[in-house]
């Protein structure tokens, strides 16, 4: 009974005079919209579409070095309804190119403009007219297995903010294998990433950098991941780093005043946790001793310091010393 009352209320609402006129109006609006859409879709339009390329009849020992996902940009004229099919097809059928028919010498295959127009026209619907194809002449590259291993160079700039520094950099691969014609293999000494720019780093940063493409060259892998580790920059010091004489003749012994010096340096806190004063070497070279009195003077310098330490300086650059001969 309640359901019947609900239907009666809905029917009275829809079919009273005012609402009935509104429904009739909306029906004709919808009908006119359908007619307009059908008329529009039957008109002829021009649109650029992307046509993927796939190669066939490739010999087993041949390797495409221009990639197997090349694409043509085709400017086509057709009815609107057909163009919608091209534009919204997520996986359009690829245009097949016969490798053996167009492969030339020296690892280069070329399809001239006339043949390319014919191939594209036969690939599209019969109602379509090809206005233009880009590129006008299509070129692909290949070789027969010739390879070379070359180093990868990072191109770009990654910098920390004022409170941090980059303590280490790691690459997922320091070199890649390239496939190309023998002439190109001889000329390529290294490959570069596409430019990467990242500034004011406070945290560690990783980027999957694509390698910059070279026409006619296939790279495996074609990208390298670079990881940059940051650390907090701090002014640090060790107060008692021993001075070690070097090149002292046998039978002589050197005593310095002071025997130890303070070393100041800049390093990240993570680096500081893993180093000790023994990781530094402050030396005095016997060959640099000057003076002819018992108490002499000589310069000292930092011979060794741990990785990750920067701007290391000594509290003094000279010390006094005594040379004891025949000392055990």
PDB file of C-alpha atoms in Angstrom:
ATOM      1  CA  UNK A   1       0.000   0.000   0.000  1.00  0.00           C
ATOM      2  CA  UNK A   2       2.824   2.364   0.868  1.00  0.00           C
ATOM      3  CA  UNK A   3       4.593   1.526  -2.394  1.00  0.00           C
ATOM      4  CA  UNK A   4       1.416   2.307  -4.339  1.00  0.00           C
ATOM      5  CA  UNK A   5       1.187   5.701  -2.622  1.00  0.00           C
ATOM      6  CA  UNK A   6       4.800   6.478  -3.547  1.00  0.00           C
ATOM      7  CA  UNK A   7       4.186   5.670  -7.231  1.00  0.00           C
ATOM      8  CA  UNK A   8       1.016   7.784  -7.201  1.00  0.00           C
ATOM      9  CA  UNK A   9       2.880  10.783  -5.764  1.00  0.00           C
ATOM     10  CA  UNK A  10       5.662  10.430  -8.399  1.00  0.00           C
ATOM     11  CA  UNK A  11       3.087  10.086 -11.204  1.00  0.00           C
ATOM     12  CA  UNK A  12       1.168  13.166 -10.049  1.00  0.00           C
ATOM     13  CA  UNK A  13       4.423  15.134  -9.922  1.00  0.00           C
ATOM     14  CA  UNK A  14       5.600  14.099 -13.383  1.00  0.00           C
ATOM     15  CA  UNK A  15       2.330  14.406 -15.225  1.00  0.00           C
ATOM     16  CA  UNK A  16       0.826  17.531 -13.862  1.00  0.00           C
ATOM     17  CA  UNK A  17       0.540  20.233 -16.482  1.00  0.00           C
ATOM     18  CA  UNK A  18       3.672  22.250 -15.680  1.00  0.00           C
ATOM     19  CA  UNK A  19       6.002  19.276 -15.279  1.00  0.00           C
ATOM     20  CA  UNK A  20       4.580  17.613 -18.389  1.00  0.00           C
ATOM     21  CA  UNK A  21       5.435  20.652 -20.474  1.00  0.00           C
ATOM     22  CA  UNK A  22       8.944  20.700 -18.991  1.00  0.00           C
ATOM     23  CA  UNK A  23       9.480  17.045 -19.874  1.00  0.00           C
ATOM     24  CA  UNK A  24       8.311  17.641 -23.448  1.00  0.00           C
ATOM     25  CA  UNK A  25      10.695  20.585 -23.739  1.00  0.00           C
ATOM     26  CA  UNK A  26      13.652  18.557 -22.422  1.00  0.00           C
ATOM     27  CA  UNK A  27      12.809  15.704 -24.805  1.00  0.00           C
ATOM     28  CA  UNK A  28      12.993  17.990 -27.836  1.00  0.00           C
ATOM     29  CA  UNK A  29      16.224  19.571 -26.546  1.00  0.00           C
ATOM     30  CA  UNK A  30      17.743  16.096 -26.254  1.00  0.00           C
ATOM     31  CA  UNK A  31      16.472  15.128 -29.695  1.00  0.00           C
ATOM     32  CA  UNK A  32      17.897  18.253 -31.315  1.00  0.00           C
ATOM     33  CA  UNK A  33      21.218  17.637 -29.561  1.00  0.00           C
ATOM     34  CA  UNK A  34      21.368  14.116 -31.000  1.00  0.00           C
ATOM     35  CA  UNK A  35      20.647  15.426 -34.523  1.00  0.00           C
ATOM     36  CA  UNK A  36      23.322  18.133 -34.125  1.00  0.00           C
ATOM     37  CA  UNK A  37      25.909  15.590 -32.943  1.00  0.00           C
ATOM     38  CA  UNK A  38      25.144  13.206 -35.828  1.00  0.00           C
ATOM     39  CA  UNK A  39      25.413  16.036 -38.347  1.00  0.00           C
ATOM     40  CA  UNK A  40      28.689  17.266 -36.867  1.00  0.00           C
ATOM     41  CA  UNK A  41      30.277  13.815 -36.775  1.00  0.00           C
ATOM     42  CA  UNK A  42      29.461  13.339 -40.462  1.00  0.00           C
ATOM     43  CA  UNK A  43      31.343  16.490 -41.430  1.00  0.00           C
ATOM     44  CA  UNK A  44      34.983  16.310 -42.560  1.00  0.00           C
ATOM     45  CA  UNK A  45      37.758  17.477 -40.246  1.00  0.00           C
ATOM     46  CA  UNK A  46      41.557  17.476 -40.222  1.00  0.00           C
ATOM     47  CA  UNK A  47      43.500  16.105 -37.291  1.00  0.00           C
ATOM     48  CA  UNK A  48      47.028  14.932 -36.499  1.00  0.00           C
ATOM     49  CA  UNK A  49      47.181  11.359 -35.220  1.00  0.00           C
ATOM     50  CA  UNK A  50      50.060   9.197 -34.015  1.00  0.00           C
ATOM     51  CA  UNK A  51      50.696   5.945 -35.866  1.00  0.00           C
ATOM     52  CA  UNK A  52      53.087   3.483 -34.172  1.00  0.00           C
ATOM     53  CA  UNK A  53      55.518   1.462 -36.266  1.00  0.00           C
ATOM     54  CA  UNK A  54      56.364  -2.220 -36.029  1.00  0.00           C
ATOM     55  CA  UNK A  55      58.997  -3.988 -38.096  1.00  0.00           C
ATOM     56  CA  UNK A  56      58.574  -7.427 -39.657  1.00  0.00           C
ATOM     57  CA  UNK A  57      60.894  -9.879 -41.410  1.00  0.00           C
ATOM     58  CA  UNK A  58      63.847  -8.877 -39.214  1.00  0.00           C
ATOM     59  CA  UNK A  59      66.782 -11.315 -39.557  1.00  0.00           C
ATOM     60  CA  UNK A  60      67.704 -13.140 -36.362  1.00  0.00           C
ATOM     61  CA  UNK A  61      71.167 -11.572 -36.275  1.00  0.00           C
ATOM     62  CA  UNK A  62      69.922  -8.000 -36.876  1.00  0.00           C
ATOM     63  CA  UNK A  63      69.355  -5.553 -34.000  1.00  0.00           C
ATOM     64  CA  UNK A  64      67.358  -2.358 -34.409  1.00  0.00           C
ATOM     65  CA  UNK A  65      69.361   0.522 -32.979  1.00  0.00           C
ATOM     66  CA  UNK A  66      66.761   3.212 -33.613  1.00  0.00           C
ATOM     67  CA  UNK A  67      64.302   1.520 -31.243  1.00  0.00           C
ATOM     68  CA  UNK A  68      61.261  -0.602 -31.963  1.00  0.00           C
ATOM     69  CA  UNK A  69      58.694   1.976 -30.825  1.00  0.00           C
ATOM     70  CA  UNK A  70      59.073   4.620 -33.547  1.00  0.00           C
ATOM     71  CA  UNK A  71      56.006   6.732 -34.310  1.00  0.00           C
ATOM     72  CA  UNK A  72      54.765   8.679 -37.328  1.00  0.00           C
ATOM     73  CA  UNK A  73      52.807  11.916 -37.008  1.00  0.00           C
ATOM     74  CA  UNK A  74      50.102  11.770 -39.666  1.00  0.00           C
ATOM     75  CA  UNK A  75      47.911  14.732 -40.597  1.00  0.00           C
ATOM     76  CA  UNK A  76      44.679  13.148 -41.831  1.00  0.00           C
ATOM     77  CA  UNK A  77      41.347  14.357 -43.196  1.00  0.00           C
ATOM     78  CA  UNK A  78      38.267  12.235 -42.442  1.00  0.00           C
ATOM     79  CA  UNK A  79      34.739  12.239 -41.046  1.00  0.00           C
ATOM     80  CA  UNK A  80      34.461  13.265 -37.412  1.00  0.00           C
ATOM     81  CA  UNK A  81      33.191   9.867 -36.284  1.00  0.00           C
ATOM     82  CA  UNK A  82      36.235   8.152 -37.840  1.00  0.00           C
ATOM     83  CA  UNK A  83      38.646  10.645 -36.304  1.00  0.00           C
ATOM     84  CA  UNK A  84      37.177   9.929 -32.872  1.00  0.00           C
ATOM     85  CA  UNK A  85      38.144   6.298 -33.363  1.00  0.00           C
ATOM     86  CA  UNK A  86      41.761   7.257 -34.092  1.00  0.00           C
ATOM     87  CA  UNK A  87      42.021   9.764 -31.245  1.00  0.00           C
ATOM     88  CA  UNK A  88      40.583   7.620 -28.461  1.00  0.00           C
ATOM     89  CA  UNK A  89      42.000   4.263 -29.448  1.00  0.00           C
ATOM     90  CA  UNK A  90      44.415   3.536 -26.583  1.00  0.00           C
ATOM     91  CA  UNK A  91      46.257   0.831 -28.514  1.00  0.00           C
ATOM     92  CA  UNK A  92      46.094   1.708 -32.227  1.00  0.00           C
ATOM     93  CA  UNK A  93      47.177  -0.964 -34.692  1.00  0.00           C
ATOM     94  CA  UNK A  94      50.822  -0.400 -35.664  1.00  0.00           C
ATOM     95  CA  UNK A  95      51.949   0.214 -39.220  1.00  0.00           C
ATOM     96  CA  UNK A  96      54.082  -2.750 -40.268  1.00  0.00           C
ATOM     97  CA  UNK A  97      57.288  -2.057 -42.199  1.00  0.00           C
ATOM     98  CA  UNK A  98      59.088  -4.813 -44.065  1.00  0.00           C
ATOM     99  CA  UNK A  99      62.657  -4.702 -42.781  1.00  0.00           C
ATOM    100  CA  UNK A 100      64.141  -6.700 -45.666  1.00  0.00           C
ATOM    101  CA  UNK A 101      62.486  -4.502 -48.295  1.00  0.00           C
ATOM    102  CA  UNK A 102      63.871  -1.205 -47.019  1.00  0.00           C
ATOM    103  CA  UNK A 103      67.144  -2.166 -45.268  1.00  0.00           C
ATOM    104  CA  UNK A 104      70.041  -0.476 -47.021  1.00  0.00           C
ATOM    105  CA  UNK A 105      73.797  -0.492 -46.631  1.00  0.00           C
ATOM    106  CA  UNK A 106      75.906   0.577 -43.639  1.00  0.00           C
ATOM    107  CA  UNK A 107      73.138  -0.151 -41.150  1.00  0.00           C
ATOM    108  CA  UNK A 108      70.642   2.417 -42.465  1.00  0.00           C
ATOM    109  CA  UNK A 109      67.189   1.746 -43.935  1.00  0.00           C
ATOM    110  CA  UNK A 110      65.165   4.451 -45.721  1.00  0.00           C
ATOM    111  CA  UNK A 111      61.547   4.723 -46.883  1.00  0.00           C
ATOM    112  CA  UNK A 112      61.025   7.561 -49.361  1.00  0.00           C
ATOM    113  CA  UNK A 113      58.074   9.949 -49.152  1.00  0.00           C
ATOM    114  CA  UNK A 114      56.051   8.245 -51.894  1.00  0.00           C
ATOM    115  CA  UNK A 115      56.286   4.772 -50.364  1.00  0.00           C
ATOM    116  CA  UNK A 116      55.593   6.158 -46.902  1.00  0.00           C
ATOM    117  CA  UNK A 117      52.397   7.894 -48.080  1.00  0.00           C
ATOM    118  CA  UNK A 118      51.206   4.646 -49.683  1.00  0.00           C
ATOM    119  CA  UNK A 119      51.932   2.609 -46.560  1.00  0.00           C
ATOM    120  CA  UNK A 120      50.091   5.049 -44.314  1.00  0.00           C
ATOM    121  CA  UNK A 121      47.100   5.397 -46.673  1.00  0.00           C
ATOM    122  CA  UNK A 122      46.637   1.614 -46.851  1.00  0.00           C
ATOM    123  CA  UNK A 123      46.820   1.442 -43.058  1.00  0.00           C
ATOM    124  CA  UNK A 124      43.999   3.935 -42.461  1.00  0.00           C
ATOM    125  CA  UNK A 125      40.298   3.693 -43.232  1.00  0.00           C
ATOM    126  CA  UNK A 126      39.226   3.981 -46.882  1.00  0.00           C
ATOM    127  CA  UNK A 127      37.454   7.277 -46.130  1.00  0.00           C
ATOM    128  CA  UNK A 128      40.621   8.906 -44.772  1.00  0.00           C
ATOM    129  CA  UNK A 129      42.824  11.206 -46.830  1.00  0.00           C
ATOM    130  CA  UNK A 130      46.456  11.617 -45.799  1.00  0.00           C
ATOM    131  CA  UNK A 131      47.358  15.324 -45.876  1.00  0.00           C
ATOM    132  CA  UNK A 132      50.960  14.965 -44.698  1.00  0.00           C
ATOM    133  CA  UNK A 133      53.295  12.588 -42.876  1.00  0.00           C
ATOM    134  CA  UNK A 134      56.108  13.603 -40.518  1.00  0.00           C
ATOM    135  CA  UNK A 135      58.870  12.788 -41.028  1.00  0.00           C
ATOM    136  CA  UNK A 136      58.390  12.909 -44.779  1.00  0.00           C
ATOM    137  CA  UNK A 137      61.163  10.342 -45.280  1.00  0.00           C
ATOM    138  CA  UNK A 138      61.488   7.645 -42.644  1.00  0.00           C
ATOM    139  CA  UNK A 139      64.899   6.296 -41.605  1.00  0.00           C
ATOM    140  CA  UNK A 140      65.709   3.398 -39.298  1.00  0.00           C
ATOM    141  CA  UNK A 141      69.037   2.067 -38.061  1.00  0.00           C
ATOM    142  CA  UNK A 142      70.312  -1.410 -37.322  1.00  0.00           C
ATOM    143  CA  UNK A 143      73.451  -3.496 -36.919  1.00  0.00           C
ATOM    144  CA  UNK A 144      74.409  -7.126 -36.686  1.00  0.00           C
ATOM    145  CA  UNK A 145      75.407  -7.408 -33.048  1.00  0.00           C
ATOM    146  CA  UNK A 146      78.372  -5.006 -32.863  1.00  0.00           C
ATOM    147  CA  UNK A 147      78.625  -3.563 -29.338  1.00  0.00           C
ATOM    148  CA  UNK A 148      80.814  -1.412 -27.155  1.00  0.00           C
ATOM    149  CA  UNK A 149      80.903  -0.648 -23.435  1.00  0.00           C
ATOM    150  CA  UNK A 150      81.175   3.078 -22.647  1.00  0.00           C
ATOM    151  CA  UNK A 151      81.113   5.087 -19.392  1.00  0.00           C
ATOM    152  CA  UNK A 152      78.072   7.115 -18.320  1.00  0.00           C
ATOM    153  CA  UNK A 153      78.523  10.780 -17.407  1.00  0.00           C
ATOM    154  CA  UNK A 154      76.016  12.682 -15.277  1.00  0.00           C
ATOM    155  CA  UNK A 155      74.928  15.960 -16.817  1.00  0.00           C
ATOM    156  CA  UNK A 156      73.257  18.615 -14.699  1.00  0.00           C
ATOM    157  CA  UNK A 157      73.674  20.169 -11.276  1.00  0.00           C
ATOM    158  CA  UNK A 158      72.646  18.861  -7.861  1.00  0.00           C
ATOM    159  CA  UNK A 159      73.500  21.200  -4.980  1.00  0.00           C
ATOM    160  CA  UNK A 160      72.679  21.209  -1.242  1.00  0.00           C
ATOM    161  CA  UNK A 161      71.418  24.093   0.852  1.00  0.00           C
ATOM    162  CA  UNK A 162      73.734  26.097   3.123  1.00  0.00           C
ATOM    163  CA  UNK A 163      73.388  23.700   6.057  1.00  0.00           C
ATOM    164  CA  UNK A 164      74.149  20.482   4.173  1.00  0.00           C
ATOM    165  CA  UNK A 165      76.617  18.972   1.752  1.00  0.00           C
ATOM    166  CA  UNK A 166      76.522  15.960  -0.556  1.00  0.00           C
ATOM    167  CA  UNK A 167      78.509  13.306   1.264  1.00  0.00           C
ATOM    168  CA  UNK A 168      78.314  10.589  -1.403  1.00  0.00           C
ATOM    169  CA  UNK A 169      76.995   9.875  -4.885  1.00  0.00           C
ATOM    170  CA  UNK A 170      76.074   6.430  -6.200  1.00  0.00           C
ATOM    171  CA  UNK A 171      75.096   5.346  -9.718  1.00  0.00           C
ATOM    172  CA  UNK A 172      73.215   2.128 -10.471  1.00  0.00           C
ATOM    173  CA  UNK A 173      75.572   1.639 -13.445  1.00  0.00           C
ATOM    174  CA  UNK A 174      78.827   3.368 -14.326  1.00  0.00           C
ATOM    175  CA  UNK A 175      78.720   2.171 -17.942  1.00  0.00           C
ATOM    176  CA  UNK A 176      76.277   0.883 -20.569  1.00  0.00           C
ATOM    177  CA  UNK A 177      76.389  -1.280 -23.671  1.00  0.00           C
ATOM    178  CA  UNK A 178      75.740   0.534 -26.958  1.00  0.00           C
ATOM    179  CA  UNK A 179      74.724  -0.967 -30.306  1.00  0.00           C
ATOM    180  CA  UNK A 180      75.503   1.023 -33.458  1.00  0.00           C
ATOM    181  CA  UNK A 181      77.298   0.892 -36.779  1.00  0.00           C
ATOM    182  CA  UNK A 182      81.056   0.200 -36.566  1.00  0.00           C
ATOM    183  CA  UNK A 183      81.812   3.796 -37.570  1.00  0.00           C
ATOM    184  CA  UNK A 184      79.666   5.215 -34.773  1.00  0.00           C
ATOM    185  CA  UNK A 185      81.013   2.751 -32.228  1.00  0.00           C
ATOM    186  CA  UNK A 186      84.525   4.019 -32.943  1.00  0.00           C
ATOM    187  CA  UNK A 187      83.503   7.667 -32.485  1.00  0.00           C
ATOM    188  CA  UNK A 188      81.528   7.346 -29.230  1.00  0.00           C
ATOM    189  CA  UNK A 189      83.741   7.496 -26.124  1.00  0.00           C
ATOM    190  CA  UNK A 190      81.050   8.170 -23.490  1.00  0.00           C
ATOM    191  CA  UNK A 191      77.333   8.843 -23.128  1.00  0.00           C
ATOM    192  CA  UNK A 192      75.545  11.480 -21.066  1.00  0.00           C
ATOM    193  CA  UNK A 193      72.307  11.649 -19.125  1.00  0.00           C
ATOM    194  CA  UNK A 194      69.603  14.112 -19.984  1.00  0.00           C
ATOM    195  CA  UNK A 195      70.190  17.249 -17.855  1.00  0.00           C
ATOM    196  CA  UNK A 196      69.062  16.973 -14.222  1.00  0.00           C
ATOM    197  CA  UNK A 197      68.822  20.045 -11.984  1.00  0.00           C
ATOM    198  CA  UNK A 198      68.042  19.934  -8.266  1.00  0.00           C
ATOM    199  CA  UNK A 199      68.990  22.701  -5.872  1.00  0.00           C
ATOM    200  CA  UNK A 200      68.828  23.388  -2.117  1.00  0.00           C
ATOM    201  CA  UNK A 201      68.819  19.736  -1.116  1.00  0.00           C
ATOM    202  CA  UNK A 202      68.256  19.014   2.575  1.00  0.00           C
ATOM    203  CA  UNK A 203      67.470  15.303   2.251  1.00  0.00           C
ATOM    204  CA  UNK A 204      68.918  12.489   0.191  1.00  0.00           C
ATOM    205  CA  UNK A 205      67.793  12.516  -3.434  1.00  0.00           C
ATOM    206  CA  UNK A 206      67.467   9.878  -6.170  1.00  0.00           C
ATOM    207  CA  UNK A 207      66.681  10.385  -9.839  1.00  0.00           C
ATOM    208  CA  UNK A 208      66.134   7.894 -12.641  1.00  0.00           C
ATOM    209  CA  UNK A 209      67.998   9.778 -15.362  1.00  0.00           C
ATOM    210  CA  UNK A 210      67.390   8.822 -18.988  1.00  0.00           C
ATOM    211  CA  UNK A 211      70.415   8.702 -21.229  1.00  0.00           C
ATOM    212  CA  UNK A 212      70.501  11.322 -23.948  1.00  0.00           C
ATOM    213  CA  UNK A 213      69.516   9.690 -27.212  1.00  0.00           C
ATOM    214  CA  UNK A 214      71.952   9.490 -30.097  1.00  0.00           C
ATOM    215  CA  UNK A 215      70.460   8.871 -33.521  1.00  0.00           C
ATOM    216  CA  UNK A 216      71.199   5.351 -34.669  1.00  0.00           C
ATOM    217  CA  UNK A 217      72.419   4.170 -31.257  1.00  0.00           C
ATOM    218  CA  UNK A 218      70.694   1.751 -28.898  1.00  0.00           C
ATOM    219  CA  UNK A 219      71.759   1.855 -25.224  1.00  0.00           C
ATOM    220  CA  UNK A 220      71.273  -0.935 -22.701  1.00  0.00           C
ATOM    221  CA  UNK A 221      70.144   0.140 -20.182  1.00  0.00           C
ATOM    222  CA  UNK A 222      68.756   3.440 -21.463  1.00  0.00           C
ATOM    223  CA  UNK A 223      68.548   5.020 -18.001  1.00  0.00           C
ATOM    224  CA  UNK A 224      70.687   5.116 -14.843  1.00  0.00           C
ATOM    225  CA  UNK A 225      69.602   5.851 -11.275  1.00  0.00           C
ATOM    226  CA  UNK A 226      71.757   8.359  -9.405  1.00  0.00           C
ATOM    227  CA  UNK A 227      71.496   8.615  -5.613  1.00  0.00           C
ATOM    228  CA  UNK A 228      72.827  11.624  -3.705  1.00  0.00           C
ATOM    229  CA  UNK A 229      73.270  11.349   0.075  1.00  0.00           C
ATOM    230  CA  UNK A 230      73.265  14.541   2.119  1.00  0.00           C
ATOM    231  CA  UNK A 231      74.702  15.221   5.562  1.00  0.00           C
ATOM    232  CA  UNK A 232      74.570  18.130   8.006  1.00  0.00           C
ATOM    233  CA  UNK A 233      77.611  20.374   7.596  1.00  0.00           C
ATOM    234  CA  UNK A 234      79.540  21.157  10.813  1.00  0.00           C
ATOM    235  CA  UNK A 235      82.769  22.863  11.911  1.00  0.00           C
ATOM    236  CA  UNK A 236      84.684  20.226  13.888  1.00  0.00           C
ATOM    237  CA  UNK A 237      88.153  19.684  15.362  1.00  0.00           C
ATOM    238  CA  UNK A 238      90.533  17.275  17.092  1.00  0.00           C
ATOM    239  CA  UNK A 239      92.828  18.809  19.679  1.00  0.00           C
ATOM    240  CA  UNK A 240      95.693  16.304  19.815  1.00  0.00           C
ATOM    241  CA  UNK A 241      96.798  14.921  16.480  1.00  0.00           C
ATOM    242  CA  UNK A 242     100.432  13.679  16.711  1.00  0.00           C
ATOM    243  CA  UNK A 243     103.148  15.101  14.442  1.00  0.00           C
ATOM    244  CA  UNK A 244     105.020  12.327  12.617  1.00  0.00           C
ATOM    245  CA  UNK A 245     108.541  13.059  11.259  1.00  0.00           C
ATOM    246  CA  UNK A 246     109.327  11.487   7.879  1.00  0.00           C
ATOM    247  CA  UNK A 247     112.588  10.919   5.938  1.00  0.00           C
ATOM    248  CA  UNK A 248     114.589  10.912   9.178  1.00  0.00           C
ATOM    249  CA  UNK A 249     118.067   9.407   8.683  1.00  0.00           C
ATOM    250  CA  UNK A 250     118.907   6.263  10.575  1.00  0.00           C
ATOM    251  CA  UNK A 251     120.451   7.029  13.957  1.00  0.00           C
ATOM    252  CA  UNK A 252     118.640  10.343  14.418  1.00  0.00           C
ATOM    253  CA  UNK A 253     115.540  11.139  16.428  1.00  0.00           C
ATOM    254  CA  UNK A 254     113.358  14.236  16.227  1.00  0.00           C
ATOM    255  CA  UNK A 255     111.417  15.761  19.103  1.00  0.00           C
ATOM    256  CA  UNK A 256     108.893  18.486  18.203  1.00  0.00           C
ATOM    257  CA  UNK A 257     107.462  21.297  20.322  1.00  0.00           C
ATOM    258  CA  UNK A 258     104.528  20.846  20.505  1.00  0.00           C
ATOM    259  CA  UNK A 259     104.337  17.080  19.900  1.00  0.00           C
ATOM    260  CA  UNK A 260     100.687  17.307  18.891  1.00  0.00           C
ATOM    261  CA  UNK A 261      98.591  19.944  17.132  1.00  0.00           C
ATOM    262  CA  UNK A 262      94.939  20.881  16.759  1.00  0.00           C
ATOM    263  CA  UNK A 263      93.291  20.195  13.418  1.00  0.00           C
ATOM    264  CA  UNK A 264      90.117  22.031  12.346  1.00  0.00           C
ATOM    265  CA  UNK A 265      87.925  20.716   9.542  1.00  0.00           C
ATOM    266  CA  UNK A 266      84.489  20.684   8.015  1.00  0.00           C
ATOM    267  CA  UNK A 267      82.573  17.392   7.786  1.00  0.00           C
ATOM    268  CA  UNK A 268      79.126  15.901   8.017  1.00  0.00           C
ATOM    269  CA  UNK A 269      77.930  14.565  11.327  1.00  0.00           C
ATOM    270  CA  UNK A 270      77.569  11.071   9.846  1.00  0.00           C
ATOM    271  CA  UNK A 271      81.202  11.191   8.709  1.00  0.00           C
ATOM    272  CA  UNK A 272      82.376  12.451  12.111  1.00  0.00           C
ATOM    273  CA  UNK A 273      80.773   9.487  13.856  1.00  0.00           C
ATOM    274  CA  UNK A 274      83.021   7.090  11.926  1.00  0.00           C
ATOM    275  CA  UNK A 275      86.435   8.765  12.101  1.00  0.00           C
ATOM    276  CA  UNK A 276      89.121   9.195  14.784  1.00  0.00           C
ATOM    277  CA  UNK A 277      92.276  11.363  15.151  1.00  0.00           C
ATOM    278  CA  UNK A 278      94.274   8.350  13.878  1.00  0.00           C
ATOM    279  CA  UNK A 279      92.612   8.819  10.474  1.00  0.00           C
ATOM    280  CA  UNK A 280      94.593  12.049  10.043  1.00  0.00           C
ATOM    281  CA  UNK A 281      98.333  12.218   9.378  1.00  0.00           C
ATOM    282  CA  UNK A 282     100.263  15.419  10.172  1.00  0.00           C
ATOM    283  CA  UNK A 283     103.876  15.181   9.053  1.00  0.00           C
ATOM    284  CA  UNK A 284     107.202  16.973   9.312  1.00  0.00           C
ATOM    285  CA  UNK A 285     109.772  16.309   6.583  1.00  0.00           C
ATOM    286  CA  UNK A 286     113.365  16.067   7.771  1.00  0.00           C
ATOM    287  CA  UNK A 287     114.506  17.408   4.405  1.00  0.00           C
ATOM    288  CA  UNK A 288     112.726  20.704   5.125  1.00  0.00           C
ATOM    289  CA  UNK A 289     114.617  21.444   8.376  1.00  0.00           C
ATOM    290  CA  UNK A 290     116.246  24.905   8.376  1.00  0.00           C
ATOM    291  CA  UNK A 291     118.726  26.505  10.793  1.00  0.00           C
ATOM    292  CA  UNK A 292     122.079  25.438  12.217  1.00  0.00           C
ATOM    293  CA  UNK A 293     121.445  25.697  15.957  1.00  0.00           C
ATOM    294  CA  UNK A 294     120.391  22.977  18.330  1.00  0.00           C
ATOM    295  CA  UNK A 295     116.781  24.256  18.359  1.00  0.00           C
ATOM    296  CA  UNK A 296     115.437  24.239  14.813  1.00  0.00           C
ATOM    297  CA  UNK A 297     112.160  25.176  13.065  1.00  0.00           C
ATOM    298  CA  UNK A 298     110.226  23.309  10.372  1.00  0.00           C
ATOM    299  CA  UNK A 299     106.901  23.476   8.586  1.00  0.00           C
ATOM    300  CA  UNK A 300     104.223  20.791   9.024  1.00  0.00           C
ATOM    301  CA  UNK A 301     101.288  19.819   6.849  1.00  0.00           C
ATOM    302  CA  UNK A 302      98.379  17.397   6.584  1.00  0.00           C
ATOM    303  CA  UNK A 303      99.444  14.381   4.569  1.00  0.00           C
ATOM    304  CA  UNK A 304      96.285  12.287   4.948  1.00  0.00           C
ATOM    305  CA  UNK A 305      92.679  12.852   5.977  1.00  0.00           C
ATOM    306  CA  UNK A 306      89.512  10.721   5.790  1.00  0.00           C
ATOM    307  CA  UNK A 307      87.134  10.781   2.846  1.00  0.00           C
ATOM    308  CA  UNK A 308      84.321  13.280   3.372  1.00  0.00           C
ATOM    309  CA  UNK A 309      86.484  15.775   5.307  1.00  0.00           C
ATOM    310  CA  UNK A 310      86.934  19.217   3.740  1.00  0.00           C
ATOM    311  CA  UNK A 311      88.809  22.457   4.471  1.00  0.00           C
ATOM    312  CA  UNK A 312      91.164  20.899   7.035  1.00  0.00           C
ATOM    313  CA  UNK A 313      93.605  23.361   8.631  1.00  0.00           C
ATOM    314  CA  UNK A 314      96.182  23.199  11.437  1.00  0.00           C
ATOM    315  CA  UNK A 315      96.358  25.444  14.486  1.00  0.00           C
ATOM    316  CA  UNK A 316      99.975  26.180  13.488  1.00  0.00           C
ATOM    317  CA  UNK A 317     101.981  25.609  10.306  1.00  0.00           C
ATOM    318  CA  UNK A 318     105.429  25.506  11.953  1.00  0.00           C
ATOM    319  CA  UNK A 319     106.911  23.822  15.025  1.00  0.00           C
ATOM    320  CA  UNK A 320     110.237  23.927  16.792  1.00  0.00           C
ATOM    321  CA  UNK A 321     112.242  20.750  17.078  1.00  0.00           C
ATOM    322  CA  UNK A 322     115.389  19.153  18.438  1.00  0.00           C
ATOM    323  CA  UNK A 323     117.381  16.610  16.455  1.00  0.00           C
ATOM    324  CA  UNK A 324     118.963  13.981  18.696  1.00  0.00           C
ATOM    325  CA  UNK A 325     121.687  11.930  17.081  1.00  0.00           C
ATOM    326  CA  UNK A 326     122.438   8.319  17.907  1.00  0.00           C
ATOM    327  CA  UNK A 327     119.278   8.176  20.021  1.00  0.00           C
ATOM    328  CA  UNK A 328     117.712   4.775  20.581  1.00  0.00           C
TER     329      UNK A 328
END
